[in-house]
CSV table of N, CA and C in Angstrom, one decimal:
chain,number,residue,atom,x,y,z
A,1,MET,N,81.9,91.3,130.7
A,1,MET,CA,82.5,92.0,129.6
A,1,MET,C,82.1,91.2,128.3
A,2,CYS,N,81.9,92.0,127.3
A,2,CYS,CA,81.5,91.4,126.0
A,2,CYS,C,82.7,90.9,125.2
A,3,GLU,N,82.6,89.7,124.6
A,3,GLU,CA,83.6,89.2,123.8
A,3,GLU,C,83.5,89.8,122.4
A,4,GLN,N,84.6,90.2,121.8
A,4,GLN,CA,84.6,90.7,120.4
A,4,GLN,C,84.5,89.6,119.4
A,5,THR,N,83.7,89.8,118.4
A,5,THR,CA,83.6,88.8,117.3
A,5,THR,C,84.3,89.4,116.2
A,6,GLU,N,84.5,88.6,115.1
A,6,GLU,CA,85.2,89.1,113.9
A,6,GLU,C,84.5,90.3,113.3
A,7,GLN,N,83.1,90.4,113.5
A,7,GLN,CA,82.3,91.5,112.9
A,7,GLN,C,82.5,92.7,113.8
A,8,THR,N,82.6,92.6,115.1
A,8,THR,CA,82.7,93.7,116.0
A,8,THR,C,84.1,94.2,116.3
A,9,GLN,N,85.1,93.3,116.1
A,9,GLN,CA,86.5,93.7,116.3
A,9,GLN,C,86.9,94.8,115.4
A,10,LYS,N,87.6,95.8,116.0
A,10,LYS,CA,88.1,96.9,115.2
A,10,LYS,C,89.2,96.4,114.3
A,11,LYS,N,89.4,97.1,113.1
A,11,LYS,CA,90.4,96.7,112.1
A,11,LYS,C,91.2,97.8,111.7
A,12,ALA,N,92.6,97.6,111.8
A,12,ALA,CA,93.5,98.7,111.5
A,12,ALA,C,94.4,98.3,110.3
A,13,VAL,N,94.8,99.3,109.5
A,13,VAL,CA,95.8,99.1,108.5
A,13,VAL,C,96.9,100.1,108.8
A,14,VAL,N,98.1,99.5,108.8
A,14,VAL,CA,99.3,100.3,109.2
A,14,VAL,C,100.3,100.2,108.0
A,15,SER,N,100.7,101.3,107.5
A,15,SER,CA,101.7,101.2,106.3
A,15,SER,C,103.0,102.0,106.7
A,16,GLY,N,104.1,101.5,106.2
A,16,GLY,CA,105.3,102.1,106.3
A,16,GLY,C,106.5,101.2,106.1
A,17,GLY,N,107.6,101.8,105.8
A,17,GLY,CA,108.8,101.0,105.4
A,17,GLY,C,109.7,100.6,106.6
A,18,CYS,N,109.6,101.3,107.7
A,18,CYS,CA,110.4,101.0,108.9
A,18,CYS,C,109.6,99.9,109.7
A,19,LEU,N,110.1,98.7,109.6
A,19,LEU,CA,109.4,97.6,110.3
A,19,LEU,C,109.4,97.8,111.8
A,20,ALA,N,110.4,98.4,112.4
A,20,ALA,CA,110.4,98.6,113.8
A,20,ALA,C,109.3,99.5,114.3
A,21,LEU,N,109.1,100.6,113.5
A,21,LEU,CA,108.0,101.6,113.8
A,21,LEU,C,106.7,101.0,113.6
A,22,VAL,N,106.5,100.4,112.4
A,22,VAL,CA,105.2,99.8,112.0
A,22,VAL,C,104.9,98.6,113.0
A,23,GLY,N,105.9,97.8,113.3
A,23,GLY,CA,105.7,96.7,114.3
A,23,GLY,C,105.3,97.2,115.6
A,24,GLY,N,105.9,98.3,116.1
A,24,GLY,CA,105.5,98.9,117.4
A,24,GLY,C,104.0,99.3,117.4
A,25,ILE,N,103.6,100.0,116.3
A,25,ILE,CA,102.3,100.5,116.2
A,25,ILE,C,101.3,99.3,116.1
A,26,ALA,N,101.6,98.4,115.2
A,26,ALA,CA,100.8,97.2,115.0
A,26,ALA,C,100.6,96.4,116.3
A,27,GLY,N,101.7,96.3,117.1
A,27,GLY,CA,101.7,95.5,118.3
A,27,GLY,C,100.8,96.2,119.3
A,28,GLN,N,100.9,97.5,119.4
A,28,GLN,CA,100.0,98.2,120.4
A,28,GLN,C,98.6,98.1,120.0
A,29,LEU,N,98.3,98.2,118.7
A,29,LEU,CA,96.9,98.1,118.2
A,29,LEU,C,96.4,96.7,118.5
A,30,ALA,N,97.2,95.7,118.2
A,30,ALA,CA,96.8,94.3,118.5
A,30,ALA,C,96.5,94.1,120.0
A,31,GLN,N,97.3,94.6,120.8
A,31,GLN,CA,97.1,94.5,122.3
A,31,GLN,C,95.8,95.2,122.7
A,32,ALA,N,95.4,96.3,121.9
A,32,ALA,CA,94.2,97.0,122.2
A,32,ALA,C,93.0,96.3,121.6
A,33,GLY,N,93.2,95.2,120.9
A,33,GLY,CA,92.1,94.4,120.4
A,33,GLY,C,91.8,94.5,118.9
A,34,TYR,N,92.6,95.2,118.2
A,34,TYR,CA,92.5,95.4,116.8
A,34,TYR,C,93.0,94.2,116.0
A,35,ARG,N,92.3,93.9,114.9
A,35,ARG,CA,92.9,93.0,113.9
A,35,ARG,C,93.7,93.9,113.0
A,36,VAL,N,95.0,93.5,112.7
A,36,VAL,CA,95.9,94.5,112.0
A,36,VAL,C,96.4,93.9,110.7
A,37,ALA,N,96.4,94.8,109.7
A,37,ALA,CA,97.1,94.5,108.4
A,37,ALA,C,98.2,95.5,108.3
A,38,VAL,N,99.4,95.0,107.8
A,38,VAL,CA,100.5,95.8,107.6
A,38,VAL,C,100.9,95.9,106.1
A,39,ILE,N,101.2,97.1,105.6
A,39,ILE,CA,101.7,97.3,104.2
A,39,ILE,C,103.1,97.9,104.3
A,40,GLY,N,104.0,97.2,103.7
A,40,GLY,CA,105.4,97.7,103.7
A,40,GLY,C,106.2,97.3,102.5
A,41,LEU,N,107.4,97.8,102.5
A,41,LEU,CA,108.3,97.6,101.4
A,41,LEU,C,109.1,96.3,101.5
A,42,ALA,N,109.3,95.8,102.7
A,42,ALA,CA,110.1,94.6,103.0
A,42,ALA,C,109.4,93.4,102.3
A,43,ASP,N,110.2,92.4,102.0
A,43,ASP,CA,109.6,91.2,101.4
A,43,ASP,C,108.9,90.4,102.6
A,44,GLU,N,108.1,89.5,102.3
A,44,GLU,CA,107.3,88.8,103.3
A,44,GLU,C,108.1,88.0,104.3
A,45,ALA,N,109.2,87.5,103.9
A,45,ALA,CA,110.1,86.7,104.8
A,45,ALA,C,110.7,87.7,105.8
A,46,GLN,N,111.2,88.8,105.4
A,46,GLN,CA,111.8,89.8,106.3
A,46,GLN,C,110.7,90.3,107.2
A,47,ALA,N,109.5,90.6,106.7
A,47,ALA,CA,108.4,91.2,107.5
A,47,ALA,C,108.0,90.1,108.6
A,48,ALA,N,107.9,88.9,108.2
A,48,ALA,CA,107.5,87.8,109.1
A,48,ALA,C,108.5,87.7,110.2
A,49,ALA,N,109.8,87.8,109.9
A,49,ALA,CA,110.8,87.7,110.9
A,49,ALA,C,110.8,88.8,111.9
A,50,GLU,N,110.6,90.0,111.4
A,50,GLU,CA,110.6,91.2,112.2
A,50,GLU,C,109.3,91.5,112.9
A,51,LEU,N,108.2,91.2,112.3
A,51,LEU,CA,106.9,91.5,112.8
A,51,LEU,C,106.3,90.3,113.6
A,52,GLY,N,106.7,89.1,113.3
A,52,GLY,CA,106.0,88.0,113.8
A,52,GLY,C,104.9,87.6,112.8
A,53,GLY,N,104.3,86.5,112.9
A,53,GLY,CA,103.3,86.1,112.0
A,53,GLY,C,101.9,86.4,112.3
A,54,ALA,N,101.7,87.4,113.2
A,54,ALA,CA,100.3,87.7,113.7
A,54,ALA,C,99.5,88.6,112.9
A,55,TYR,N,100.1,89.2,111.8
A,55,TYR,CA,99.5,90.2,111.0
A,55,TYR,C,99.4,89.8,109.6
A,56,TRP,N,98.3,90.2,108.9
A,56,TRP,CA,98.2,90.1,107.5
A,56,TRP,C,99.2,91.1,106.9
A,57,TYR,N,100.0,90.7,105.9
A,57,TYR,CA,101.0,91.5,105.4
A,57,TYR,C,101.0,91.6,103.9
A,58,ARG,N,101.2,92.8,103.3
A,58,ARG,CA,101.4,92.9,101.9
A,58,ARG,C,102.6,93.8,101.6
A,59,GLN,N,103.5,93.2,100.7
A,59,GLN,CA,104.6,94.0,100.3
A,59,GLN,C,104.1,94.9,99.2
A,60,ALA,N,104.5,96.2,99.3
A,60,ALA,CA,104.0,97.2,98.3
A,60,ALA,C,105.0,98.4,98.3
A,61,ASP,N,105.3,98.9,97.1
A,61,ASP,CA,106.0,100.1,96.9
A,61,ASP,C,105.0,101.2,96.8
A,62,LEU,N,104.8,101.9,97.9
A,62,LEU,CA,103.7,102.9,98.0
A,62,LEU,C,104.0,104.2,97.2
A,63,ALA,N,105.2,104.3,96.6
A,63,ALA,CA,105.6,105.4,95.8
A,63,ALA,C,105.0,105.3,94.4
A,64,GLN,N,104.6,104.0,94.0
A,64,GLN,CA,104.0,103.8,92.7
A,64,GLN,C,102.6,104.3,92.7
A,65,PRO,N,102.2,104.9,91.5
A,65,PRO,CA,100.9,105.6,91.5
A,65,PRO,C,99.6,104.8,91.9
A,66,LEU,N,99.5,103.6,91.4
A,66,LEU,CA,98.3,102.8,91.7
A,66,LEU,C,98.3,102.0,92.9
A,67,THR,N,99.5,101.9,93.5
A,67,THR,CA,99.7,100.9,94.6
A,67,THR,C,99.0,101.3,95.9
A,68,PRO,N,99.1,102.6,96.4
A,68,PRO,CA,98.5,102.9,97.7
A,68,PRO,C,97.0,102.6,97.9
A,69,GLU,N,96.2,103.0,96.9
A,69,GLU,CA,94.8,102.7,97.0
A,69,GLU,C,94.5,101.2,97.0
A,70,GLN,N,95.1,100.5,96.1
A,70,GLN,CA,94.9,99.1,96.0
A,70,GLN,C,95.4,98.3,97.2
A,71,ALA,N,96.5,98.7,97.8
A,71,ALA,CA,97.0,98.0,98.9
A,71,ALA,C,96.1,98.2,100.1
A,72,VAL,N,95.5,99.4,100.3
A,72,VAL,CA,94.6,99.6,101.4
A,72,VAL,C,93.3,98.8,101.2
A,73,LYS,N,92.8,98.8,99.9
A,73,LYS,CA,91.6,98.0,99.6
A,73,LYS,C,91.9,96.5,99.9
A,74,ASP,N,93.0,96.0,99.5
A,74,ASP,CA,93.4,94.6,99.7
A,74,ASP,C,93.4,94.3,101.2
A,75,ALA,N,94.0,95.2,102.0
A,75,ALA,CA,94.1,95.0,103.4
A,75,ALA,C,92.8,95.0,104.1
A,76,ALA,N,91.9,95.9,103.7
A,76,ALA,CA,90.6,96.0,104.2
A,76,ALA,C,89.8,94.8,103.9
A,77,GLU,N,89.9,94.3,102.7
A,77,GLU,CA,89.2,93.0,102.3
A,77,GLU,C,89.7,91.9,103.1
A,78,ALA,N,91.0,91.8,103.4
A,78,ALA,CA,91.5,90.7,104.2
A,78,ALA,C,91.0,90.8,105.6
A,79,LEU,N,90.9,92.0,106.1
A,79,LEU,CA,90.4,92.2,107.5
A,79,LEU,C,88.9,92.2,107.7
A,80,GLY,N,88.2,92.4,106.6
A,80,GLY,CA,86.7,92.5,106.7
A,80,GLY,C,86.3,93.9,107.0
A,81,GLY,N,87.1,94.9,106.5
A,81,GLY,CA,86.8,96.3,106.7
A,81,GLY,C,88.0,97.1,107.3
A,82,VAL,N,87.8,98.4,107.5
A,82,VAL,CA,88.9,99.2,108.1
A,82,VAL,C,88.2,100.3,109.0
A,83,ASP,N,88.7,100.4,110.2
A,83,ASP,CA,88.3,101.4,111.1
A,83,ASP,C,89.4,102.4,111.4
A,84,LEU,N,90.6,102.0,111.1
A,84,LEU,CA,91.8,102.9,111.4
A,84,LEU,C,92.8,102.7,110.3
A,85,LEU,N,93.3,103.8,109.8
A,85,LEU,CA,94.5,103.8,108.9
A,85,LEU,C,95.6,104.6,109.5
A,86,VAL,N,96.8,104.0,109.6
A,86,VAL,CA,97.9,104.7,110.1
A,86,VAL,C,99.0,104.7,109.0
A,87,CYS,N,99.4,105.8,108.5
A,87,CYS,CA,100.4,106.0,107.4
A,87,CYS,C,101.7,106.5,108.0
A,88,THR,N,102.8,105.7,107.8
A,88,THR,CA,104.0,106.1,108.4
A,88,THR,C,105.2,106.2,107.4
A,89,ALA,N,104.9,105.8,106.1
A,89,ALA,CA,106.0,105.7,105.2
A,89,ALA,C,106.6,107.1,104.9
A,90,GLY,N,107.9,107.1,104.7
A,90,GLY,CA,108.5,108.3,104.4
A,90,GLY,C,110.0,108.1,104.1
A,91,VAL,N,110.5,109.0,103.2
A,91,VAL,CA,111.9,108.9,102.8
A,91,VAL,C,112.4,110.4,102.5
A,92,PHE,N,113.6,110.6,102.7
A,92,PHE,CA,114.2,111.8,102.4
A,92,PHE,C,115.6,111.6,101.8
A,93,PRO,N,115.8,112.1,100.6
A,93,PRO,CA,117.2,111.9,100.0
A,93,PRO,C,118.2,112.7,100.8
A,94,ALA,N,119.3,112.1,101.1
A,94,ALA,CA,120.4,112.8,101.7
A,94,ALA,C,121.3,113.5,100.7
A,95,GLY,N,121.9,114.6,101.0
A,95,GLY,CA,122.9,115.2,100.1
A,95,GLY,C,122.5,116.6,99.7
A,96,GLY,N,121.4,117.1,100.0
A,96,GLY,CA,121.0,118.5,99.7
A,96,GLY,C,120.5,118.7,98.3
A,97,LEU,N,120.1,119.9,98.1
A,97,LEU,CA,119.4,120.3,96.8
A,97,LEU,C,120.4,120.1,95.6
A,98,LEU,N,121.6,120.4,95.8
A,98,LEU,CA,122.5,120.4,94.6
A,98,LEU,C,122.9,119.0,94.2
A,99,ASN,N,122.7,118.0,95.0
A,99,ASN,CA,123.1,116.7,94.7
A,99,ASN,C,121.9,115.7,94.6
A,100,THR,N,120.7,116.2,94.7
A,100,THR,CA,119.5,115.3,94.6
A,100,THR,C,119.0,115.3,93.2
A,101,THR,N,118.8,114.1,92.7
A,101,THR,CA,118.3,113.9,91.3
A,101,THR,C,116.8,114.1,91.2
A,102,LEU,N,116.3,114.3,90.0
A,102,LEU,CA,114.9,114.4,89.8
A,102,LEU,C,114.2,113.2,90.2
A,103,GLU,N,114.8,112.0,90.0
A,103,GLU,CA,114.1,110.8,90.4
A,103,GLU,C,114.0,110.7,91.9
A,104,GLU,N,115.0,111.1,92.6
A,104,GLU,CA,114.9,111.1,94.1
A,104,GLU,C,113.9,112.1,94.6
A,105,MET,N,113.8,113.2,94.0
A,105,MET,CA,112.7,114.2,94.3
A,105,MET,C,111.3,113.6,94.1
A,106,ASP,N,111.1,113.0,92.9
A,106,ASP,CA,109.8,112.5,92.6
A,106,ASP,C,109.5,111.3,93.6
A,107,ASN,N,110.4,110.5,93.9
A,107,ASN,CA,110.2,109.4,94.8
A,107,ASN,C,109.8,109.9,96.2
A,108,ALA,N,110.5,110.9,96.7
A,108,ALA,CA,110.2,111.5,98.0
A,108,ALA,C,108.8,112.1,98.0
A,109,HIS,N,108.4,112.8,96.9
A,109,HIS,CA,107.1,113.4,96.8
A,109,HIS,C,106.0,112.4,96.7
A,110,ASN,N,106.3,111.4,95.9
A,110,ASN,CA,105.3,110.3,95.7
A,110,ASN,C,105.0,109.5,97.0
A,111,LEU,N,106.1,109.2,97.7
A,111,LEU,CA,105.9,108.4,98.9
A,111,LEU,C,105.4,109.3,100.1
A,112,ASN,N,106.1,110.4,100.3
A,112,ASN,CA,105.8,111.2,101.5
A,112,ASN,C,104.5,112.0,101.5
A,113,TYR,N,104.0,112.3,100.3
A,113,TYR,CA,102.8,113.1,100.2
A,113,TYR,C,101.7,112.4,99.4
A,114,ARG,N,101.9,112.0,98.2
A,114,ARG,CA,100.8,111.4,97.4
A,114,ARG,C,100.3,110.1,98.0
A,115,SER,N,101.3,109.2,98.4
A,115,SER,CA,100.8,107.9,98.9
A,115,SER,C,99.9,108.1,100.2
A,116,PHE,N,100.2,109.0,101.0
A,116,PHE,CA,99.4,109.2,102.2
A,116,PHE,C,97.9,109.6,101.8
A,117,LEU,N,97.9,110.5,100.8
A,117,LEU,CA,96.5,111.0,100.4
A,117,LEU,C,95.8,109.9,99.7
A,118,LEU,N,96.4,109.1,98.8
A,118,LEU,CA,95.8,108.0,98.1
A,118,LEU,C,95.3,106.9,99.1
A,119,GLN,N,96.1,106.6,100.1
A,119,GLN,CA,95.7,105.6,101.1
A,119,GLN,C,94.5,106.2,101.9
A,120,ALA,N,94.6,107.4,102.3
A,120,ALA,CA,93.4,108.0,103.0
A,120,ALA,C,92.2,108.0,102.2
A,121,LYS,N,92.3,108.3,100.9
A,121,LYS,CA,91.1,108.3,100.0
A,121,LYS,C,90.5,107.0,100.0
A,122,ALA,N,91.3,105.9,99.8
A,122,ALA,CA,90.8,104.6,99.8
A,122,ALA,C,90.1,104.2,101.1
A,123,ALA,N,90.8,104.5,102.2
A,123,ALA,CA,90.2,104.1,103.5
A,123,ALA,C,88.9,104.9,103.8
A,124,ALA,N,88.9,106.2,103.5
A,124,ALA,CA,87.7,107.0,103.7
A,124,ALA,C,86.5,106.5,102.9
A,125,ASN,N,86.8,106.2,101.6
A,125,ASN,CA,85.7,105.6,100.8
A,125,ASN,C,85.2,104.3,101.4
A,126,LEU,N,86.1,103.4,101.9
A,126,LEU,CA,85.6,102.2,102.5
A,126,LEU,C,84.8,102.4,103.7
A,127,MET,N,85.2,103.4,104.5
A,127,MET,CA,84.5,103.7,105.7
A,127,MET,C,83.1,104.3,105.4
A,128,ILE,N,83.0,105.1,104.4
A,128,ILE,CA,81.8,105.7,104.0
A,128,ILE,C,80.8,104.6,103.4
A,129,GLU,N,81.4,103.8,102.6
A,129,GLU,CA,80.6,102.7,102.0
A,129,GLU,C,80.0,101.8,103.1
A,130,ALA,N,80.8,101.5,104.1
A,130,ALA,CA,80.4,100.7,105.2
A,130,ALA,C,79.5,101.4,106.2
A,131,GLN,N,79.4,102.7,106.1
A,131,GLN,CA,78.6,103.6,107.0
A,131,GLN,C,79.1,103.4,108.4
A,132,LYS,N,80.5,103.4,108.5
A,132,LYS,CA,81.1,103.3,109.8
A,132,LYS,C,82.1,104.4,110.0
A,133,PRO,N,82.1,105.1,111.0
A,133,PRO,CA,83.1,106.2,111.3
A,133,PRO,C,84.4,105.5,111.5
A,134,GLY,N,85.5,106.2,111.2
A,134,GLY,CA,86.8,105.7,111.4
A,134,GLY,C,87.8,106.8,111.6
A,135,SER,N,89.1,106.4,111.7
A,135,SER,CA,90.1,107.4,111.9
A,135,SER,C,91.3,107.2,110.9
A,136,ILE,N,91.9,108.3,110.5
A,136,ILE,CA,93.0,108.2,109.6
A,136,ILE,C,94.1,109.1,110.3
A,137,VAL,N,95.3,108.5,110.4
A,137,VAL,CA,96.4,109.1,111.1
A,137,VAL,C,97.6,109.1,110.2
A,138,PHE,N,98.2,110.3,110.0
A,138,PHE,CA,99.5,110.5,109.3
A,138,PHE,C,100.6,110.7,110.3
A,139,VAL,N,101.6,109.8,110.2
A,139,VAL,CA,102.8,110.0,111.1
A,139,VAL,C,103.9,110.4,110.3
A,140,THR,N,104.6,111.5,110.8
A,140,THR,CA,105.8,112.0,110.2
A,140,THR,C,106.9,112.0,111.3
A,141,SER,N,108.1,112.4,110.9
A,141,SER,CA,109.2,112.5,111.8
A,141,SER,C,109.5,113.9,112.2
A,142,ASN,N,110.4,114.1,113.1
A,142,ASN,CA,110.8,115.5,113.4
A,142,ASN,C,111.4,116.3,112.3
A,143,HIS,N,111.7,115.6,111.2
A,143,HIS,CA,112.2,116.2,110.0
A,143,HIS,C,111.2,117.2,109.4
A,144,GLY,N,110.0,117.0,109.7
A,144,GLY,CA,108.9,117.9,109.2
A,144,GLY,C,108.8,119.1,110.2
A,145,LEU,N,109.5,119.1,111.3
A,145,LEU,CA,109.3,120.2,112.3
A,145,LEU,C,110.5,121.1,112.5
A,146,ARG,N,111.7,120.5,112.1
A,146,ARG,CA,112.9,121.3,112.3
A,146,ARG,C,113.8,121.1,111.1
A,147,ALA,N,114.7,122.0,110.9
A,147,ALA,CA,115.7,121.9,109.8
A,147,ALA,C,116.9,121.1,110.2
A,148,TYR,N,117.3,120.3,109.2
A,148,TYR,CA,118.5,119.5,109.3
A,148,TYR,C,119.4,119.8,108.1
A,149,LYS,N,120.6,119.8,108.2
A,149,LYS,CA,121.6,120.0,107.1
A,149,LYS,C,121.3,119.1,106.0
A,150,ASP,N,121.2,119.6,104.8
A,150,ASP,CA,121.0,118.8,103.6
A,150,ASP,C,119.7,118.0,103.5
A,151,ASP,N,118.7,118.4,104.3
A,151,ASP,CA,117.4,117.7,104.4
A,151,ASP,C,116.4,118.7,104.0
A,152,PHE,N,116.1,118.9,102.7
A,152,PHE,CA,115.2,120.0,102.2
A,152,PHE,C,113.9,119.5,101.7
A,153,LEU,N,113.7,118.2,101.5
A,153,LEU,CA,112.5,117.7,100.9
A,153,LEU,C,111.4,117.2,101.9
A,154,TYR,N,111.8,117.0,103.1
A,154,TYR,CA,110.8,116.4,104.0
A,154,TYR,C,109.8,117.3,104.5
């Protein structure tokens, strides 16, 4: 069997605010031989406590316009490239249409939709520049598949 070197080892970037979900994905990827970078909203101390210290981590608010692309670029630089991007971040304001503010609507759109596309854009450009095929995965919840009371934005 061939040993993986840092140059041949696959590299994954996983983003999302739920450390349990992100940690589960990152753990499975690490077990499969990937070097893993995690991007999330939690501060570094909380992330280290919940994820363990085995991953490169960057705290980032992916709802901000310039953050998703830069966070993926920073993660790829730390890993030495990117072969896989997994986007899991998502939020939905509770309370229904009549009680949701414009700010909550904008935040949900920016995080649930725009951030995924901007992260994918950055990862795809890095893969193309490196002339290496890769994969981009968007993870959502069942809120995108069925209706829930007062859950209209997901």
